[in-house]
Amino acid sequence: MSESSPADHPDVRLFTVAEANALLPVIQPTLESLRELKEQLDTARVELDRFTPAMRGNGHGMDVLALERQIAELITQISAGIDEIASLGIELKDLNRGLIDFPSVRDDRIVYLCWRLGEDRIAYWHDLDAGFAGRRPI
């Protein structure tokens, strides 16, 4: 779906480069928090995987239960953050890298303005089906 006109998607919020850049200070703390929560989730899952079925029934049941509760809470927090980003019309592409896309119009077709944590401003775009590897300078 590399060719998609704005008329084909009237419900999609489209951003100018200036509008997307203006949202970066708002969205950056959320992305940083989500990345940290994801790291905690990954760590908790690794810890949970250490417990064999025999260990779970042999005095470690409370440890397993605590990790399962922690994982559930982290998933809830991450989901809320992702929903917050999506409610702005921004697409989260890679939580580990803090990679997001803003739908935009270029040459009368919808494209993505692409940004990731650590970049100063939005300086790249790509076609809808190109992904990060297809980024081109604005």
PDB file of C-alpha atoms in Angstrom:
ATOM      1  CA  MET A   1       0.000   0.000   0.000  1.00  0.00           C
ATOM      2  CA  SER A   2       2.723   2.476  -0.916  1.00  0.00           C
ATOM      3  CA  GLU A   3       0.315   4.661  -2.901  1.00  0.00           C
ATOM      4  CA  SER A   4      -2.452   5.998  -0.698  1.00  0.00           C
ATOM      5  CA  SER A   5      -4.123   9.354  -1.118  1.00  0.00           C
ATOM      6  CA  PRO A   6      -5.494  11.416   1.770  1.00  0.00           C
ATOM      7  CA  ALA A   7      -9.001  11.019   0.331  1.00  0.00           C
ATOM      8  CA  ASP A   8      -8.718   7.245   0.827  1.00  0.00           C
ATOM      9  CA  HIS A   9      -8.283   7.714   4.608  1.00  0.00           C
ATOM     10  CA  PRO A  10     -10.423  10.602   5.870  1.00  0.00           C
ATOM     11  CA  ASP A  11     -10.235   9.286   9.452  1.00  0.00           C
ATOM     12  CA  VAL A  12      -6.406   9.395   9.616  1.00  0.00           C
ATOM     13  CA  ARG A  13      -4.866  12.426  11.282  1.00  0.00           C
ATOM     14  CA  LEU A  14      -2.256  13.913   8.991  1.00  0.00           C
ATOM     15  CA  PHE A  15       0.663  15.929  10.342  1.00  0.00           C
ATOM     16  CA  THR A  16       2.856  18.592   8.863  1.00  0.00           C
ATOM     17  CA  VAL A  17       6.535  18.443   9.771  1.00  0.00           C
ATOM     18  CA  ALA A  18       6.010  21.460  12.064  1.00  0.00           C
ATOM     19  CA  GLU A  19       3.031  19.830  13.827  1.00  0.00           C
ATOM     20  CA  ALA A  20       4.922  16.587  14.329  1.00  0.00           C
ATOM     21  CA  ASN A  21       8.007  18.389  15.628  1.00  0.00           C
ATOM     22  CA  ALA A  22       5.816  20.362  18.038  1.00  0.00           C
ATOM     23  CA  LEU A  23       4.561  17.096  19.544  1.00  0.00           C
ATOM     24  CA  LEU A  24       8.020  15.652  20.157  1.00  0.00           C
ATOM     25  CA  PRO A  25       8.488  17.310  23.583  1.00  0.00           C
ATOM     26  CA  VAL A  26       5.071  15.950  24.585  1.00  0.00           C
ATOM     27  CA  ILE A  27       5.614  12.406  23.324  1.00  0.00           C
ATOM     28  CA  GLN A  28       9.291  11.939  24.196  1.00  0.00           C
ATOM     29  CA  PRO A  29       8.768  11.435  27.963  1.00  0.00           C
ATOM     30  CA  THR A  30       6.038   8.885  27.245  1.00  0.00           C
ATOM     31  CA  LEU A  31       8.307   6.979  24.869  1.00  0.00           C
ATOM     32  CA  GLU A  32      11.175   7.015  27.357  1.00  0.00           C
ATOM     33  CA  SER A  33       8.851   5.731  30.083  1.00  0.00           C
ATOM     34  CA  LEU A  34       7.467   3.025  27.799  1.00  0.00           C
ATOM     35  CA  ARG A  35      10.944   1.882  26.860  1.00  0.00           C
ATOM     36  CA  GLU A  36      11.884   1.641  30.537  1.00  0.00           C
ATOM     37  CA  LEU A  37       8.702  -0.284  31.331  1.00  0.00           C
ATOM     38  CA  LYS A  38       9.444  -2.644  28.418  1.00  0.00           C
ATOM     39  CA  GLU A  39      12.940  -3.287  29.801  1.00  0.00           C
ATOM     40  CA  GLN A  40      11.401  -4.082  33.196  1.00  0.00           C
ATOM     41  CA  LEU A  41       8.893  -6.401  31.516  1.00  0.00           C
ATOM     42  CA  ASP A  42      11.629  -8.225  29.614  1.00  0.00           C
ATOM     43  CA  THR A  43      13.631  -8.644  32.838  1.00  0.00           C
ATOM     44  CA  ALA A  44      10.602  -9.932  34.762  1.00  0.00           C
ATOM     45  CA  ARG A  45       9.822 -12.439  32.010  1.00  0.00           C
ATOM     46  CA  VAL A  46      13.394 -13.747  32.067  1.00  0.00           C
ATOM     47  CA  GLU A  47      13.207 -14.088  35.865  1.00  0.00           C
ATOM     48  CA  LEU A  48       9.891 -15.926  35.613  1.00  0.00           C
ATOM     49  CA  ASP A  49      11.315 -18.318  33.029  1.00  0.00           C
ATOM     50  CA  ARG A  50      13.991 -19.349  35.547  1.00  0.00           C
ATOM     51  CA  PHE A  51      11.359 -21.140  37.593  1.00  0.00           C
ATOM     52  CA  THR A  52      10.815 -24.687  36.430  1.00  0.00           C
ATOM     53  CA  PRO A  53       7.492 -26.386  37.169  1.00  0.00           C
ATOM     54  CA  ALA A  54       9.189 -28.298  39.992  1.00  0.00           C
ATOM     55  CA  MET A  55      10.495 -25.062  41.511  1.00  0.00           C
ATOM     56  CA  ARG A  56       7.059 -23.447  41.273  1.00  0.00           C
ATOM     57  CA  GLY A  57       5.607 -26.173  43.464  1.00  0.00           C
ATOM     58  CA  ASN A  58       8.590 -26.429  45.780  1.00  0.00           C
ATOM     59  CA  GLY A  59       8.573 -23.257  47.847  1.00  0.00           C
ATOM     60  CA  HIS A  60       8.849 -20.677  45.063  1.00  0.00           C
ATOM     61  CA  GLY A  61       5.149 -20.259  44.362  1.00  0.00           C
ATOM     62  CA  MET A  62       4.992 -16.833  46.001  1.00  0.00           C
ATOM     63  CA  ASP A  63       7.977 -15.632  43.959  1.00  0.00           C
ATOM     64  CA  VAL A  64       6.281 -16.813  40.782  1.00  0.00           C
ATOM     65  CA  LEU A  65       3.002 -15.155  41.776  1.00  0.00           C
ATOM     66  CA  ALA A  66       4.780 -11.855  42.513  1.00  0.00           C
ATOM     67  CA  LEU A  67       6.488 -11.925  39.113  1.00  0.00           C
ATOM     68  CA  GLU A  68       3.241 -12.765  37.345  1.00  0.00           C
ATOM     69  CA  ARG A  69       1.520  -9.822  39.057  1.00  0.00           C
ATOM     70  CA  GLN A  70       4.422  -7.532  38.168  1.00  0.00           C
ATOM     71  CA  ILE A  71       4.249  -8.655  34.541  1.00  0.00           C
ATOM     72  CA  ALA A  72       0.495  -8.054  34.405  1.00  0.00           C
ATOM     73  CA  GLU A  73       0.897  -4.555  35.870  1.00  0.00           C
ATOM     74  CA  LEU A  74       3.705  -3.702  33.450  1.00  0.00           C
ATOM     75  CA  ILE A  75       1.610  -4.881  30.509  1.00  0.00           C
ATOM     76  CA  THR A  76      -1.274  -2.699  31.712  1.00  0.00           C
ATOM     77  CA  GLN A  77       0.997   0.351  31.991  1.00  0.00           C
ATOM     78  CA  ILE A  78       2.571  -0.267  28.587  1.00  0.00           C
ATOM     79  CA  SER A  79      -0.844  -0.707  26.965  1.00  0.00           C
ATOM     80  CA  ALA A  80      -2.037   2.584  28.458  1.00  0.00           C
ATOM     81  CA  GLY A  81       1.035   4.388  27.106  1.00  0.00           C
ATOM     82  CA  ILE A  82       0.603   2.890  23.654  1.00  0.00           C
ATOM     83  CA  ASP A  83      -3.068   3.930  23.684  1.00  0.00           C
ATOM     84  CA  GLU A  84      -2.030   7.462  24.673  1.00  0.00           C
ATOM     85  CA  ILE A  85       0.321   7.690  21.693  1.00  0.00           C
ATOM     86  CA  ALA A  86      -2.239   6.203  19.319  1.00  0.00           C
ATOM     87  CA  SER A  87      -4.902   8.653  20.525  1.00  0.00           C
ATOM     88  CA  LEU A  88      -2.733  11.459  19.149  1.00  0.00           C
ATOM     89  CA  GLY A  89      -2.723   9.824  15.712  1.00  0.00           C
ATOM     90  CA  ILE A  90       0.896   8.690  16.035  1.00  0.00           C
ATOM     91  CA  GLU A  91       1.938   5.137  15.212  1.00  0.00           C
ATOM     92  CA  LEU A  92       4.392   3.381  17.516  1.00  0.00           C
ATOM     93  CA  LYS A  93       6.606   1.152  15.381  1.00  0.00           C
ATOM     94  CA  ASP A  94       9.347  -0.091  17.716  1.00  0.00           C
ATOM     95  CA  LEU A  95       9.163   0.325  21.457  1.00  0.00           C
ATOM     96  CA  ASN A  96      12.762  -0.734  22.085  1.00  0.00           C
ATOM     97  CA  ARG A  97      14.123   1.970  19.787  1.00  0.00           C
ATOM     98  CA  GLY A  98      11.415   4.525  20.552  1.00  0.00           C
ATOM     99  CA  LEU A  99      10.478   4.600  16.876  1.00  0.00           C
ATOM    100  CA  ILE A 100       7.298   6.398  15.845  1.00  0.00           C
ATOM    101  CA  ASP A 101       5.662   7.479  12.595  1.00  0.00           C
ATOM    102  CA  PHE A 102       3.404  10.446  11.915  1.00  0.00           C
ATOM    103  CA  PRO A 103       1.087  10.081   8.909  1.00  0.00           C
ATOM    104  CA  SER A 104       1.658  12.972   6.539  1.00  0.00           C
ATOM    105  CA  VAL A 105       1.082  14.031   2.942  1.00  0.00           C
ATOM    106  CA  ARG A 106       3.871  14.250   0.391  1.00  0.00           C
ATOM    107  CA  ASP A 107       3.230  14.636  -3.340  1.00  0.00           C
ATOM    108  CA  ASP A 108      -0.528  14.074  -2.816  1.00  0.00           C
ATOM    109  CA  ARG A 109      -0.040  10.696  -1.097  1.00  0.00           C
ATOM    110  CA  ILE A 110       0.148   9.547   2.483  1.00  0.00           C
ATOM    111  CA  VAL A 111       3.632   8.836   3.815  1.00  0.00           C
ATOM    112  CA  TYR A 112       5.163   8.613   7.279  1.00  0.00           C
ATOM    113  CA  LEU A 113       7.300  11.220   8.976  1.00  0.00           C
ATOM    114  CA  CYS A 114       9.727   9.036  10.898  1.00  0.00           C
ATOM    115  CA  TRP A 115      11.390   9.802  14.241  1.00  0.00           C
ATOM    116  CA  ARG A 116      13.114   7.843  16.979  1.00  0.00           C
ATOM    117  CA  LEU A 117      14.347   8.649  20.447  1.00  0.00           C
ATOM    118  CA  GLY A 118      17.663  10.445  20.369  1.00  0.00           C
ATOM    119  CA  GLU A 119      16.969  12.440  17.225  1.00  0.00           C
ATOM    120  CA  ASP A 120      16.639  16.216  17.632  1.00  0.00           C
ATOM    121  CA  ARG A 121      13.791  16.668  15.192  1.00  0.00           C
ATOM    122  CA  ILE A 122      11.924  14.942  12.445  1.00  0.00           C
ATOM    123  CA  ALA A 123      14.306  14.818   9.528  1.00  0.00           C
ATOM    124  CA  TYR A 124      13.128  11.710   7.641  1.00  0.00           C
ATOM    125  CA  TRP A 125      10.105  10.299   5.871  1.00  0.00           C
ATOM    126  CA  HIS A 126       9.293   7.004   4.194  1.00  0.00           C
ATOM    127  CA  ASP A 127       6.553   5.357   2.174  1.00  0.00           C
ATOM    128  CA  LEU A 128       3.890   3.441   4.088  1.00  0.00           C
ATOM    129  CA  ASP A 129       5.365   0.069   3.180  1.00  0.00           C
ATOM    130  CA  ALA A 130       9.058   1.028   3.286  1.00  0.00           C
ATOM    131  CA  GLY A 131       9.687   1.042   7.021  1.00  0.00           C
ATOM    132  CA  PHE A 132      12.715   2.392   8.837  1.00  0.00           C
ATOM    133  CA  ALA A 133      15.150   1.022   6.262  1.00  0.00           C
ATOM    134  CA  GLY A 134      13.438   3.137   3.588  1.00  0.00           C
ATOM    135  CA  ARG A 135      13.866   6.454   5.397  1.00  0.00           C
ATOM    136  CA  ARG A 136      14.783   9.419   3.243  1.00  0.00           C
ATOM    137  CA  PRO A 137      15.784  12.930   4.298  1.00  0.00           C
ATOM    138  CA  ILE A 138      13.022  15.527   4.242  1.00  0.00           C
TER     139      ILE A 138
END
